[in-house]
Short mmCIF file of C-alpha atoms in Angstrom, two decimals:
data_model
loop_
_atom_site.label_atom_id
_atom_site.label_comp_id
_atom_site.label_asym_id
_atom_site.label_seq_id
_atom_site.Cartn_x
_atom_site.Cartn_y
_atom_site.Cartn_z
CA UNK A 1 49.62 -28.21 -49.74
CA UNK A 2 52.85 -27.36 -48.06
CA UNK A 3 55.81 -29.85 -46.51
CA UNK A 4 56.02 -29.21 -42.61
CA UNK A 5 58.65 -30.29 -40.02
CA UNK A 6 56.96 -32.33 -37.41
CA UNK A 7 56.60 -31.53 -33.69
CA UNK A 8 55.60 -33.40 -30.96
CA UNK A 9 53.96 -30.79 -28.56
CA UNK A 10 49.88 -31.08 -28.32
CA UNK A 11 49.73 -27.33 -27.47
CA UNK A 12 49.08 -25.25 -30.68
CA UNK A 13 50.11 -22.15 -28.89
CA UNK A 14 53.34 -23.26 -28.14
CA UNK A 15 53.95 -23.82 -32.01
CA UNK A 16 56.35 -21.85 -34.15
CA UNK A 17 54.29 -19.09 -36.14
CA UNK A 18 55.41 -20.18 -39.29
CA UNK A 19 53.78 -23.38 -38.46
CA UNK A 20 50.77 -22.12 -37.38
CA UNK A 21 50.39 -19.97 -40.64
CA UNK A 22 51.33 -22.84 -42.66
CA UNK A 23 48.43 -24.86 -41.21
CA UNK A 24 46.46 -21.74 -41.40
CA UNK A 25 46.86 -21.92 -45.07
CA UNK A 26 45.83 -25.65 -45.79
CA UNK A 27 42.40 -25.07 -43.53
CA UNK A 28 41.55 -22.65 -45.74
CA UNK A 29 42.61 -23.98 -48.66
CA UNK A 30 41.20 -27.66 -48.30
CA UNK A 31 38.54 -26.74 -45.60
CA UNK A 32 36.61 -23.44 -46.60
CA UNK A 33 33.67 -23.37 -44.80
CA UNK A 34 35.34 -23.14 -41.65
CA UNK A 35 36.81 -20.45 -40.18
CA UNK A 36 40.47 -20.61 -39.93
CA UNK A 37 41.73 -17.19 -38.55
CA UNK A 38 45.55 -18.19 -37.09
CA UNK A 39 45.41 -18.01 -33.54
CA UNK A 40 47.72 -15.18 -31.82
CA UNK A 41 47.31 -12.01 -29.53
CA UNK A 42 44.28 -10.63 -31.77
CA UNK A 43 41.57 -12.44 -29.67
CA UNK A 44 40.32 -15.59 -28.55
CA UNK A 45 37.91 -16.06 -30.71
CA UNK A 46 40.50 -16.59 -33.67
CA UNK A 47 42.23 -19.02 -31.06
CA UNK A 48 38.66 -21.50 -31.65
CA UNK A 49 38.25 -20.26 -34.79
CA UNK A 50 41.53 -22.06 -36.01
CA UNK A 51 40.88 -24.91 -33.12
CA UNK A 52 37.16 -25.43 -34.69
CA UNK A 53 38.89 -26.25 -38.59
CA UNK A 54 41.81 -28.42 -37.25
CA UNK A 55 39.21 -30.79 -35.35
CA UNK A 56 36.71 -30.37 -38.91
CA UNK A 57 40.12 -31.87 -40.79
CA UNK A 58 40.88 -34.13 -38.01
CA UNK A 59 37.50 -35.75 -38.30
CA UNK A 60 37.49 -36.03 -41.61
CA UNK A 61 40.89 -37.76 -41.85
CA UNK A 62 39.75 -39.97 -38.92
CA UNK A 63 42.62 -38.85 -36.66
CA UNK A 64 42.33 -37.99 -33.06
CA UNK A 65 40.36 -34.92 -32.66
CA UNK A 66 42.15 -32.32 -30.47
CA UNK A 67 41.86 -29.44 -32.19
CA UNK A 68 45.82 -29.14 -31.49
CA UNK A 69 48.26 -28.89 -33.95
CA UNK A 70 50.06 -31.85 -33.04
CA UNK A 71 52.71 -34.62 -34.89
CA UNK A 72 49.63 -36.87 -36.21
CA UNK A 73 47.66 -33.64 -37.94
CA UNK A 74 50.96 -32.17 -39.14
CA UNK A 75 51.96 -35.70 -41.07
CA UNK A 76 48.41 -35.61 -42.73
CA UNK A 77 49.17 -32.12 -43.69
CA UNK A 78 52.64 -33.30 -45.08
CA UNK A 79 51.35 -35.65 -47.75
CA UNK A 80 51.04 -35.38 -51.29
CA UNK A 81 47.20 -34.42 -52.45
CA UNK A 82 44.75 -33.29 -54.72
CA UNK A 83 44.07 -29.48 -54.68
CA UNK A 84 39.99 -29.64 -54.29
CA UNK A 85 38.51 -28.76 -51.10
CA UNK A 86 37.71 -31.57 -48.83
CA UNK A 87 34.30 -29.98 -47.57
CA UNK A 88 31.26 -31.37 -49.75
CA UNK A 89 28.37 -33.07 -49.05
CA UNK A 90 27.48 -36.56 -49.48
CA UNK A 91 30.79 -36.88 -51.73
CA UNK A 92 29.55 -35.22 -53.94
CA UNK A 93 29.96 -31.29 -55.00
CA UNK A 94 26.86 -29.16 -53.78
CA UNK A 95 23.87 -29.32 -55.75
CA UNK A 96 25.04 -32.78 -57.11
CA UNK A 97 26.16 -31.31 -60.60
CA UNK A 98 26.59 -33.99 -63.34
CA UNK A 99 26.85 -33.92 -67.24
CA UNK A 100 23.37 -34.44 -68.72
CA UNK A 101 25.31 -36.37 -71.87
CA UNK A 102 26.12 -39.92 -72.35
CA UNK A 103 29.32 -39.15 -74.43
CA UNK A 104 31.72 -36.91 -72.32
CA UNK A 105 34.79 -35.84 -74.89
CA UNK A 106 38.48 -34.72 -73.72
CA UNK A 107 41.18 -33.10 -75.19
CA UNK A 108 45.33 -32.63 -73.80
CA UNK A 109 46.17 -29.06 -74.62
CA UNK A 110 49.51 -29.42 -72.70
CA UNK A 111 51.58 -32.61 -72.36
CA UNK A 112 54.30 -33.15 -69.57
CA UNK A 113 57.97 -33.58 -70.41
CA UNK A 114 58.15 -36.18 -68.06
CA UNK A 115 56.78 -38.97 -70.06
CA UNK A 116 56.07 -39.49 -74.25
CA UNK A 117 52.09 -38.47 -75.60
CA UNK A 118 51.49 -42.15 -76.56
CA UNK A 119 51.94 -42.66 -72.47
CA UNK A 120 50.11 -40.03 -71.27
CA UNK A 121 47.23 -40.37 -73.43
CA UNK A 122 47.16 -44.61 -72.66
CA UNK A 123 46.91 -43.39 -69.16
CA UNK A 124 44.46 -40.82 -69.26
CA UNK A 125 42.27 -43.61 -71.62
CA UNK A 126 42.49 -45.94 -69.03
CA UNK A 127 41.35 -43.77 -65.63
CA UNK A 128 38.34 -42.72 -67.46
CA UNK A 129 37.67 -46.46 -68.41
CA UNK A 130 37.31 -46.96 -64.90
CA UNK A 131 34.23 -44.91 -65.13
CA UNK A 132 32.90 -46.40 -68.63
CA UNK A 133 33.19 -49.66 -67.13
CA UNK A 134 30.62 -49.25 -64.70
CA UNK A 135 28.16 -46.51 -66.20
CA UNK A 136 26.52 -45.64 -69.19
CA UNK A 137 29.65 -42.95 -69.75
CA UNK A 138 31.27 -42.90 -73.00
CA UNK A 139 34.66 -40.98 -73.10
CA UNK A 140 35.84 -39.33 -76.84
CA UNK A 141 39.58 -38.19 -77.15
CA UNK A 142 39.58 -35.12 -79.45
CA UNK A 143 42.62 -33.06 -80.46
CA UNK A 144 41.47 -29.54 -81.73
CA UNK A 145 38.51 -27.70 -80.26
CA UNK A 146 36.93 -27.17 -77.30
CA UNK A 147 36.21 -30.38 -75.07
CA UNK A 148 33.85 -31.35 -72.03
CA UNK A 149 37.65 -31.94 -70.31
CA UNK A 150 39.76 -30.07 -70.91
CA UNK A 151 43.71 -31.14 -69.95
CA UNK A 152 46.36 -29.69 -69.07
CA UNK A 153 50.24 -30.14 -67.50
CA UNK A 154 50.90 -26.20 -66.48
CA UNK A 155 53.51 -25.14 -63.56
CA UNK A 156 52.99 -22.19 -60.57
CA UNK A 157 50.21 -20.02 -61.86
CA UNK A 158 48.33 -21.02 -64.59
CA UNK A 159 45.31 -18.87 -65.15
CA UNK A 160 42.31 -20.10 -62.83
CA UNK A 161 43.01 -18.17 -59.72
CA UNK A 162 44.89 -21.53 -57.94
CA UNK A 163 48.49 -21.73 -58.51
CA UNK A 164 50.20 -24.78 -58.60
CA UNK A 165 53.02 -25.05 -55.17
CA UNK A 166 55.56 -27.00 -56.65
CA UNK A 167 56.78 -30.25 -56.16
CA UNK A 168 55.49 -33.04 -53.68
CA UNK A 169 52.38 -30.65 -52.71
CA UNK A 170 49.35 -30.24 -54.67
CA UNK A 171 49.20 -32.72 -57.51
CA UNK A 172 46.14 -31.86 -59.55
CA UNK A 173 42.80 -30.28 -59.40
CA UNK A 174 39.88 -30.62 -61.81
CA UNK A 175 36.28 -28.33 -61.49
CA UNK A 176 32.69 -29.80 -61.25
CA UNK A 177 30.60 -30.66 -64.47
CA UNK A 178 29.12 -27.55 -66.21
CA UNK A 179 29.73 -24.57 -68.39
CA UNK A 180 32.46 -22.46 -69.09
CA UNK A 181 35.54 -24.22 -66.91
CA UNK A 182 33.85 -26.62 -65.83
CA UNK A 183 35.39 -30.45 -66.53
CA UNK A 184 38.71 -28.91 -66.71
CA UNK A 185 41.48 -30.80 -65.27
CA UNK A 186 45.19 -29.47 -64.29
CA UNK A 187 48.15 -30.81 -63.38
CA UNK A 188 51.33 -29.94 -61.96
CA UNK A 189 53.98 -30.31 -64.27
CA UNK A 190 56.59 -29.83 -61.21
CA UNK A 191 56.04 -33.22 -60.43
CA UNK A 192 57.61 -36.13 -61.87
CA UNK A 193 55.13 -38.34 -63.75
CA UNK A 194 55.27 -41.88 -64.10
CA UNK A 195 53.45 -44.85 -64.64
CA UNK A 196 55.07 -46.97 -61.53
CA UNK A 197 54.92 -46.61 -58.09
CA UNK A 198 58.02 -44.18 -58.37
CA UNK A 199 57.43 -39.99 -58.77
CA UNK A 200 53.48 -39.76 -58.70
CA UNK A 201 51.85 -42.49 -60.44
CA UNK A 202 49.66 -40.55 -63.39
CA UNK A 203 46.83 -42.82 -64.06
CA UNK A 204 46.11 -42.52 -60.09
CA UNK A 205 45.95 -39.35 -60.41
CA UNK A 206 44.04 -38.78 -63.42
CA UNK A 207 41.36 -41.26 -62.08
CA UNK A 208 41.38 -39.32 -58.98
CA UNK A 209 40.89 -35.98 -60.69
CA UNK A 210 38.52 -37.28 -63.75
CA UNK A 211 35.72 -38.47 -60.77
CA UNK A 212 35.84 -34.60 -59.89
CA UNK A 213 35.21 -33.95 -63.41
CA UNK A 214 32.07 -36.42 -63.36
CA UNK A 215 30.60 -34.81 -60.07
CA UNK A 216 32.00 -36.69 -57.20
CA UNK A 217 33.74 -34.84 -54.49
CA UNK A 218 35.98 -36.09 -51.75
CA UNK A 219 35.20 -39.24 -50.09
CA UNK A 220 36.36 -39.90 -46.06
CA UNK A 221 37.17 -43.47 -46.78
CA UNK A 222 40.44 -43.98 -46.72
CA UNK A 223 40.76 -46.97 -49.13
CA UNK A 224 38.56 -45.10 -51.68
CA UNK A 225 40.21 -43.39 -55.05
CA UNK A 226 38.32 -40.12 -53.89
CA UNK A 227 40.37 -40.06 -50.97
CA UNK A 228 42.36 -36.97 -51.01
CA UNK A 229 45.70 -37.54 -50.34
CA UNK A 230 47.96 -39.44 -52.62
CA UNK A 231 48.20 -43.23 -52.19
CA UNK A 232 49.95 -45.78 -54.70
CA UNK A 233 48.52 -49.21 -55.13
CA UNK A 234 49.08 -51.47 -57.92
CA UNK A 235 47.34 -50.38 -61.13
CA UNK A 236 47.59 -53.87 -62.89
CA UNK A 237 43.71 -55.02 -62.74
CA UNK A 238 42.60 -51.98 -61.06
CA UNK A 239 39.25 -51.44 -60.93
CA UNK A 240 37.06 -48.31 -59.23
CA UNK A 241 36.36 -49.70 -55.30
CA UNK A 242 33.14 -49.83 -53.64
CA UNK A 243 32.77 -46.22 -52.59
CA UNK A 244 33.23 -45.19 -55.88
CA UNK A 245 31.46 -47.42 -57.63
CA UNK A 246 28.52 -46.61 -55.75
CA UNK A 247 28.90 -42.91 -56.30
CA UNK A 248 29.45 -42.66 -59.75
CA UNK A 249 26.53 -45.15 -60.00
CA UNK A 250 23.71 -43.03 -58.11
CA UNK A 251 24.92 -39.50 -60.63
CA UNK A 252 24.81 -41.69 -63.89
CA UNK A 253 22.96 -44.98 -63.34
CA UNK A 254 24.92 -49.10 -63.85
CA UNK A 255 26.27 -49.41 -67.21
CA UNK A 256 23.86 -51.69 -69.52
CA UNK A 257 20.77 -51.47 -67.11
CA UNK A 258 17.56 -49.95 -68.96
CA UNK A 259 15.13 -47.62 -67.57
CA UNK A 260 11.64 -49.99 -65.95
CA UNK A 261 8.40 -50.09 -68.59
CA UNK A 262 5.44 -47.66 -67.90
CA UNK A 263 2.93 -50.49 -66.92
CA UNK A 264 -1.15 -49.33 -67.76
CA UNK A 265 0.17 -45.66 -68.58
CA UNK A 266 -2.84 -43.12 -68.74
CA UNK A 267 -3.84 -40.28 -71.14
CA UNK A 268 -1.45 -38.22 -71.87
CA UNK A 269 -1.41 -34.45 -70.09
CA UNK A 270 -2.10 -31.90 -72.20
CA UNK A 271 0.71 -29.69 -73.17
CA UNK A 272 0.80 -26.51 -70.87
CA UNK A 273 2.60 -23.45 -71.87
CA UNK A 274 6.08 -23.20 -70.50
CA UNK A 275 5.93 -19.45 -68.48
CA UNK A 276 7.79 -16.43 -69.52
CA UNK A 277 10.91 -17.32 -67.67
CA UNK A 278 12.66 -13.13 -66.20
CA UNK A 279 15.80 -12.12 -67.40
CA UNK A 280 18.53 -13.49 -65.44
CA UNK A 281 21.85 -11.47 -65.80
CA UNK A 282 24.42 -12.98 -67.95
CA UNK A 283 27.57 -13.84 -65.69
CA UNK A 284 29.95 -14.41 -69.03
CA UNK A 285 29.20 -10.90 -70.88
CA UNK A 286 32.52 -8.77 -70.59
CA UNK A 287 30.08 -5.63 -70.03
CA UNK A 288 28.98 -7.68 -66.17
CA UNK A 289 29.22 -4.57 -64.09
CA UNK A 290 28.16 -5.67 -60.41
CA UNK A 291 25.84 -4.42 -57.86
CA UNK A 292 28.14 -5.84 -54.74
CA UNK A 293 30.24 -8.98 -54.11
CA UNK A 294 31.94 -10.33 -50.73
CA UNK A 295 33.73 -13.41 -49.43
CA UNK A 296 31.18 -14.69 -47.06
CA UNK A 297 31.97 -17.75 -45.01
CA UNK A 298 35.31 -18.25 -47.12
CA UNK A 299 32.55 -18.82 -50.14
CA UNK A 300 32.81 -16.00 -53.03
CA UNK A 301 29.10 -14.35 -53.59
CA UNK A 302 28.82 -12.10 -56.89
CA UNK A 303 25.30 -9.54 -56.91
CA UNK A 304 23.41 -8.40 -59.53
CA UNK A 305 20.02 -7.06 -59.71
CA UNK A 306 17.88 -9.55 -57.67
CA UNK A 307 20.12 -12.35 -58.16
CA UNK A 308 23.31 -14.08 -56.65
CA UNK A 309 26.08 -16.10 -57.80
CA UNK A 310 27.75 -18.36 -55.27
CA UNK A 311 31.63 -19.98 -55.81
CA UNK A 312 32.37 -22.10 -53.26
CA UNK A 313 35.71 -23.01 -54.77
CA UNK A 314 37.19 -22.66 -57.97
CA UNK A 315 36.28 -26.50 -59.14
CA UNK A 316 33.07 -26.55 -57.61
CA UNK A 317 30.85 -24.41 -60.37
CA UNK A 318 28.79 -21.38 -60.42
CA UNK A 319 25.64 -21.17 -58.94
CA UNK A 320 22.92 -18.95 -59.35
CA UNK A 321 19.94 -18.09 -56.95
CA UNK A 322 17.26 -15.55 -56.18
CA UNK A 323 18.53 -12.94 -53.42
CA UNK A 324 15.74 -13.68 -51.33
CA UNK A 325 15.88 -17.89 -51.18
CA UNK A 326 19.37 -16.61 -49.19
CA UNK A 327 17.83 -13.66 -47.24
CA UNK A 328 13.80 -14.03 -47.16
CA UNK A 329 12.82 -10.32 -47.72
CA UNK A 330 15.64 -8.70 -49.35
CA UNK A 331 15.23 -8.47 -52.94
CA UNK A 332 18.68 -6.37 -53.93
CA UNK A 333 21.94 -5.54 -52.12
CA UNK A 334 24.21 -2.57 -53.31
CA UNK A 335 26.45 -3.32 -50.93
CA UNK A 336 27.14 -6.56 -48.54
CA UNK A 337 30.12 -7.45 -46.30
CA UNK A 338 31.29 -9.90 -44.11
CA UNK A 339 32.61 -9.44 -40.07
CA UNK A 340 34.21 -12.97 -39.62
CA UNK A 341 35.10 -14.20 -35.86
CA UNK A 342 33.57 -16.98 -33.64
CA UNK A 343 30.20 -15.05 -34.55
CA UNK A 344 30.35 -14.27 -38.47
CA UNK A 345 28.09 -11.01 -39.06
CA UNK A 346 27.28 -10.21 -42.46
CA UNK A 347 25.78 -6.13 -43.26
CA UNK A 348 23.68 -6.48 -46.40
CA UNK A 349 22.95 -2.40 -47.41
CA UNK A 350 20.15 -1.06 -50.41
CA UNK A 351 19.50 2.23 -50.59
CA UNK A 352 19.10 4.12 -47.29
CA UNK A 353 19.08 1.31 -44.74
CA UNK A 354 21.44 -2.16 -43.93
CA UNK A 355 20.37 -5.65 -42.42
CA UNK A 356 22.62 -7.48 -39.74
CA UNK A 357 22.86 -10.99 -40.64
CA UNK A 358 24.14 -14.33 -38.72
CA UNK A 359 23.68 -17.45 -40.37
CA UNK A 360 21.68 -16.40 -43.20
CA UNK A 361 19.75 -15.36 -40.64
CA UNK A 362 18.12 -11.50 -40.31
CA UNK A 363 18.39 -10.15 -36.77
CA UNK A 364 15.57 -8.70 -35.39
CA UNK A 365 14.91 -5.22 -35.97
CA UNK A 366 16.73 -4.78 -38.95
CA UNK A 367 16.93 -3.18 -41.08
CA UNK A 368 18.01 0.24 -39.69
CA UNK A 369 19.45 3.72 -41.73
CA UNK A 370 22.29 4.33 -42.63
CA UNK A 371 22.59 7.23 -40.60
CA UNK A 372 22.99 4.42 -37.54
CA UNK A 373 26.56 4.15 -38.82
CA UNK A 374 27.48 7.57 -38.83
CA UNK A 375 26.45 8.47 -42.87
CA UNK A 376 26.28 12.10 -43.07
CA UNK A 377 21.96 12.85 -44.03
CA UNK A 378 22.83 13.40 -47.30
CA UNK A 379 23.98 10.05 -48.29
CA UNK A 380 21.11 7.89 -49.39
CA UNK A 381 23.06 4.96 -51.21
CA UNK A 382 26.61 2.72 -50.02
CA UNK A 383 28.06 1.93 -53.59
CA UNK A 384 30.43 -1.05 -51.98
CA UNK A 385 31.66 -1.75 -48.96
CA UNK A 386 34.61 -4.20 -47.33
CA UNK A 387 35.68 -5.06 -44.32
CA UNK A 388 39.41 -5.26 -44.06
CA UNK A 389 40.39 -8.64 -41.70
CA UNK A 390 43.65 -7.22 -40.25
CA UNK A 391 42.62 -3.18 -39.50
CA UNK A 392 39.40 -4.37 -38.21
CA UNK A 393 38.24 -1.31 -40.84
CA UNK A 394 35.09 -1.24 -43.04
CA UNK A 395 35.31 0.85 -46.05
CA UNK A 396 32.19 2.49 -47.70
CA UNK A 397 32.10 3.63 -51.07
CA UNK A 398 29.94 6.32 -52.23
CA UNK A 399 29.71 8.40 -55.78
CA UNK A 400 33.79 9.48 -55.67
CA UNK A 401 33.75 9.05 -52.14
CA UNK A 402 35.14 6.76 -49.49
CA UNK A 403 35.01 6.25 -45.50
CA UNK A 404 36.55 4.22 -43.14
CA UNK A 405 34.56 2.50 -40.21
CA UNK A 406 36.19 1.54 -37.19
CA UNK A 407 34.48 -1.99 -36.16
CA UNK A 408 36.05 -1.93 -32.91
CA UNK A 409 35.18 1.55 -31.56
CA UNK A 410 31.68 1.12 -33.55
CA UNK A 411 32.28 4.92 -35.29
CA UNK A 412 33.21 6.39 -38.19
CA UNK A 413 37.22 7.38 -38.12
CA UNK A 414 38.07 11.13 -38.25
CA UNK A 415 39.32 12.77 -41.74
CA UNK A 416 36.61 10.86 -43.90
CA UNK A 417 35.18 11.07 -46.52
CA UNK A 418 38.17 11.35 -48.88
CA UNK A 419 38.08 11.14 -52.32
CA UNK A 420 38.47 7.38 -53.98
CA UNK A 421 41.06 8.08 -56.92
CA UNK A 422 43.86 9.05 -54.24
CA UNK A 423 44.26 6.13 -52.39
CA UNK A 424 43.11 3.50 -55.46
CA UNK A 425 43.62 4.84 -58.94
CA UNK A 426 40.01 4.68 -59.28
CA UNK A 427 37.04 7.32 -60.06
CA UNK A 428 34.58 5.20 -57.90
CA UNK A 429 33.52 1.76 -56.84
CA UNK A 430 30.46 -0.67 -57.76
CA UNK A 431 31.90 -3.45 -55.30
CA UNK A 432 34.53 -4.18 -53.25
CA UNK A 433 35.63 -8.02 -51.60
CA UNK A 434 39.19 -9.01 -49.68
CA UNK A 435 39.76 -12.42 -50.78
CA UNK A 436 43.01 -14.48 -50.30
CA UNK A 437 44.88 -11.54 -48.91
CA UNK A 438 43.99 -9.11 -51.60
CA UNK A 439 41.44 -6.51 -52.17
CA UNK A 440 39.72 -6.52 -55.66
CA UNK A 441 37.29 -3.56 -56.38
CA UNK A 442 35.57 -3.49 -59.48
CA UNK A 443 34.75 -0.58 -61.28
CA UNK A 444 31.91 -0.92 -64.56
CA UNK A 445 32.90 -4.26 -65.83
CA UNK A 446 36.65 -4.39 -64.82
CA UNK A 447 38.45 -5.57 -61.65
CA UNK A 448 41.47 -4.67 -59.79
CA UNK A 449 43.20 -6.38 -57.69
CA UNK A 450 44.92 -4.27 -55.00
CA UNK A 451 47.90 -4.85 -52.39
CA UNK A 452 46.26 -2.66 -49.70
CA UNK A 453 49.37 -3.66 -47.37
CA UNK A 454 51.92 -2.78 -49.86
CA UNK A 455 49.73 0.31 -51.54
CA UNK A 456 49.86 -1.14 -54.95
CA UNK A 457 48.18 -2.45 -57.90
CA UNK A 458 48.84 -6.19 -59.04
CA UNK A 459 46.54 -6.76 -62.21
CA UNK A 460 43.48 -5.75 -63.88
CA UNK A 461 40.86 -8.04 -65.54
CA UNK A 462 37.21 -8.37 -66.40
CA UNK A 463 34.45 -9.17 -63.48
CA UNK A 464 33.24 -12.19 -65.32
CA UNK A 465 36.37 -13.23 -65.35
CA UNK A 466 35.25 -14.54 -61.92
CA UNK A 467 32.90 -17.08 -63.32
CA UNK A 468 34.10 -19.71 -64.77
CA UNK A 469 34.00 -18.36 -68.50
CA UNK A 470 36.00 -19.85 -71.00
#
């Protein structure tokens, strides 16, 4: 979340670029399942592109949908907020994740400056009361160990990919119920916390951020504690309102209700053998090499073997699927990228041939050889592949190999192969993704992250890193 001056034009085009970039940013922050390309001289699909997410914000926020980046749309931009994406479903976080526990514990590894323990921990108490009071929730305070919630006050970067912006921007973020990171809840220590309507109000906040920590995602009405943005009311007497209520009601069930007596129950089944459930890869194990990985649809997608996992955001959990519930008839990818535009085209490639997809959708007669893109006879597998957004450039990785595919002129681009370790400090490449401006290739079970505009290495880490591990 960013402050912006305000304009009055209606006419995005007409907008200063920084604006435009700036607005860029919180679509695709806050709004990741649309496309958000910045409009400019590239095409005019990006023009709709960015047009289609301001009018998916505007209707959410209940403003007038223009799909122009004018005053009203800017001032919702300006406020204060909580760093979660506002696309879910339902209000809550896809697939409805919850704790499957009646006791929930929490634990404050970092405390702000800004106010004494005693305070911050009579605050904290009393959001998550707000939960207790109306479902069978119990909440524990520990103060060594691991916890369900984990707490935090940390500044800027802070170790889960989303870096704090400083003050009056994003106040706080928490991730979904479940393993690993899951239940964790940050805030900004850049901002000044209080307990009055003065600086940002903490037990607001921490109410706000602890239903994201229980399963519920953001709610559209306005009056709602799931609302995004930051609103002070009066805290005296506070209770959760309606919305709310009824949310965190249909995850958990109504605090002191019991479950309805079997009436006239008959014989019991007899037991039948649970089946041999397959292997399914281990996404925490620091030896997770990868088959492929790729930023589809501004959602993160991880491959290996005939599985999938799926990060929508970094509070909404890991997910794990068969390949072929996403793509009926393709069982393994060793290599899958994304085209994004007005018409997203994904290229899903194992062994010798590649599908074209649109919409999780296979396009008829597909899938085709390799040889279709240019591939020399002799190549038979695609270790990774990414398609760079600004060069319009795919890049396929093979053995110690690497080529460049011009998208536009729909042919391989003269002086190719070359070998991989010139250009990337790297012998070869199991999988390649451009996320957030960067390109990460991971090689066996480590990661870098690459400046491919600058030429240079930021960081290494692990892949599983990734997902969600503590």
């Amino acid at each position: 979340m960013m402050i912006m001056a305000f304009f009055g034009t209606s006419s995005t085009e007409s907008l200063p670029e920084e604006d435009i970039a700036k607005a860029q940013d919180y679509l695709s922050r806050f709004f990741s399942d649309v496309g958000v390309s910045a409009p400019g001289s590239v095409s005019r699909s990006s023009l709709d592109s960015f047009e289609d997410g301001l009018r998916k914000m505007q209707e959410f926020f209940g403003i007038g949908v223009t799909g122009q980046l004018d005053s009203q749309t800017l001032d919702v931009m300006s406020r204060r907020r909580c760093g979660v994406s506002d696309v879910a479903r339902y209000g809550y976080f896809d697939n409805q994740p919850k704790w499957d526990k009646k006791e929930i514990t929490y634990r404050v590894t970092d405390y702000t400056a800004a106010m004494s323990q005693n305070e911050v921990d009579g605050a904290l108490a009393k959001a998550l009361r707000l939960y207790s009071d109306v479902t069978p929730l119990q909440f524990r305070q520990i103060h060594t160990g691991p916890a369900d919630l984990m707490v935090m006050f940390k500044a800027k970067s802070h170790g889960d990919f989303f870096p704090f912006d400083g003050p009056n921007g994003t106040l706080a973020h928490a991730f979904s119920p479940g393993e690993g990171h899951g239940g964790d809840t940050h805030f900004d220590e850049d901002e000044i916390w209080t307990l009055t309507s003065s600086g940002t109000n903490l037990f607001l906040v921490a109410a706000h951020e602890f239903g994201h920590a229980l399963g519920l995602a953001h709610s559209q009405v306005q009056s709602a504690l799931m609302f995004p943005t930051y609103q002070y009311v009066v805290t005296d007497g506070y209770h959760l309102p309606e919305d709310d209520r009824l949310g965190i009601q249909a995850l958990y069930g109504i605090r002191g209700t019991a479950p309805e007596p079997t009436v006239n129950p008959g014989p019991m089944p007899q037991p039948v053998p649970d089946p041999i459930p397959e292997p399914v890869p281990d996404r925490c194990s620091s030896d997770l090499v990868l088959d492929a990985a790729s930023s589809i649809h501004n959602t993160l997608y991880f491959f290996k073997d005939n599985y999938y996992w799926r990060r929508r955001s970094f509070w909404d959990g890991i997910r794990i699927r068969k390949i072929q519930i996403l793509w009926p008839g393709i069982n393994k990818v060793d290599a899958v990228y994304e085209i994004s535009g007005r018409h997203s085209t994904v290229i899903a490639i194992e062994g010798k041939v590649y599908w074209k997809i649109r919409r999780h959708t296979i396009q008829p007669g597909y899938p085709k050889p390799l040889r279709n893109l240019g591939f020399p006879s002799y190549v038979r597998r695609v270790d990774a592949a990414v398609h760079l957004i600004y060069s319009s450039k795919t890049l396929y990785f093979v053995n110690n190999m690497y080529w460049s595919y011009n998208e536009r002129r729909n042919r391989m681009d003269p002086g190719y192969p070359k070998y991989i370790y010139r250009d990337f400090s790297l012998s070869r490449v199991d999988a390649a993704f451009e996320y957030r401006g960067y390109l990460y290739l991971s090689s066996g079970s480590m990661q870098m992250e690459y400046d491919y505009k600058r030429g240079r290495v930021i960081r290494s880490f692990f892949n599983y890193q990734w997902m969600n591990c503590s």
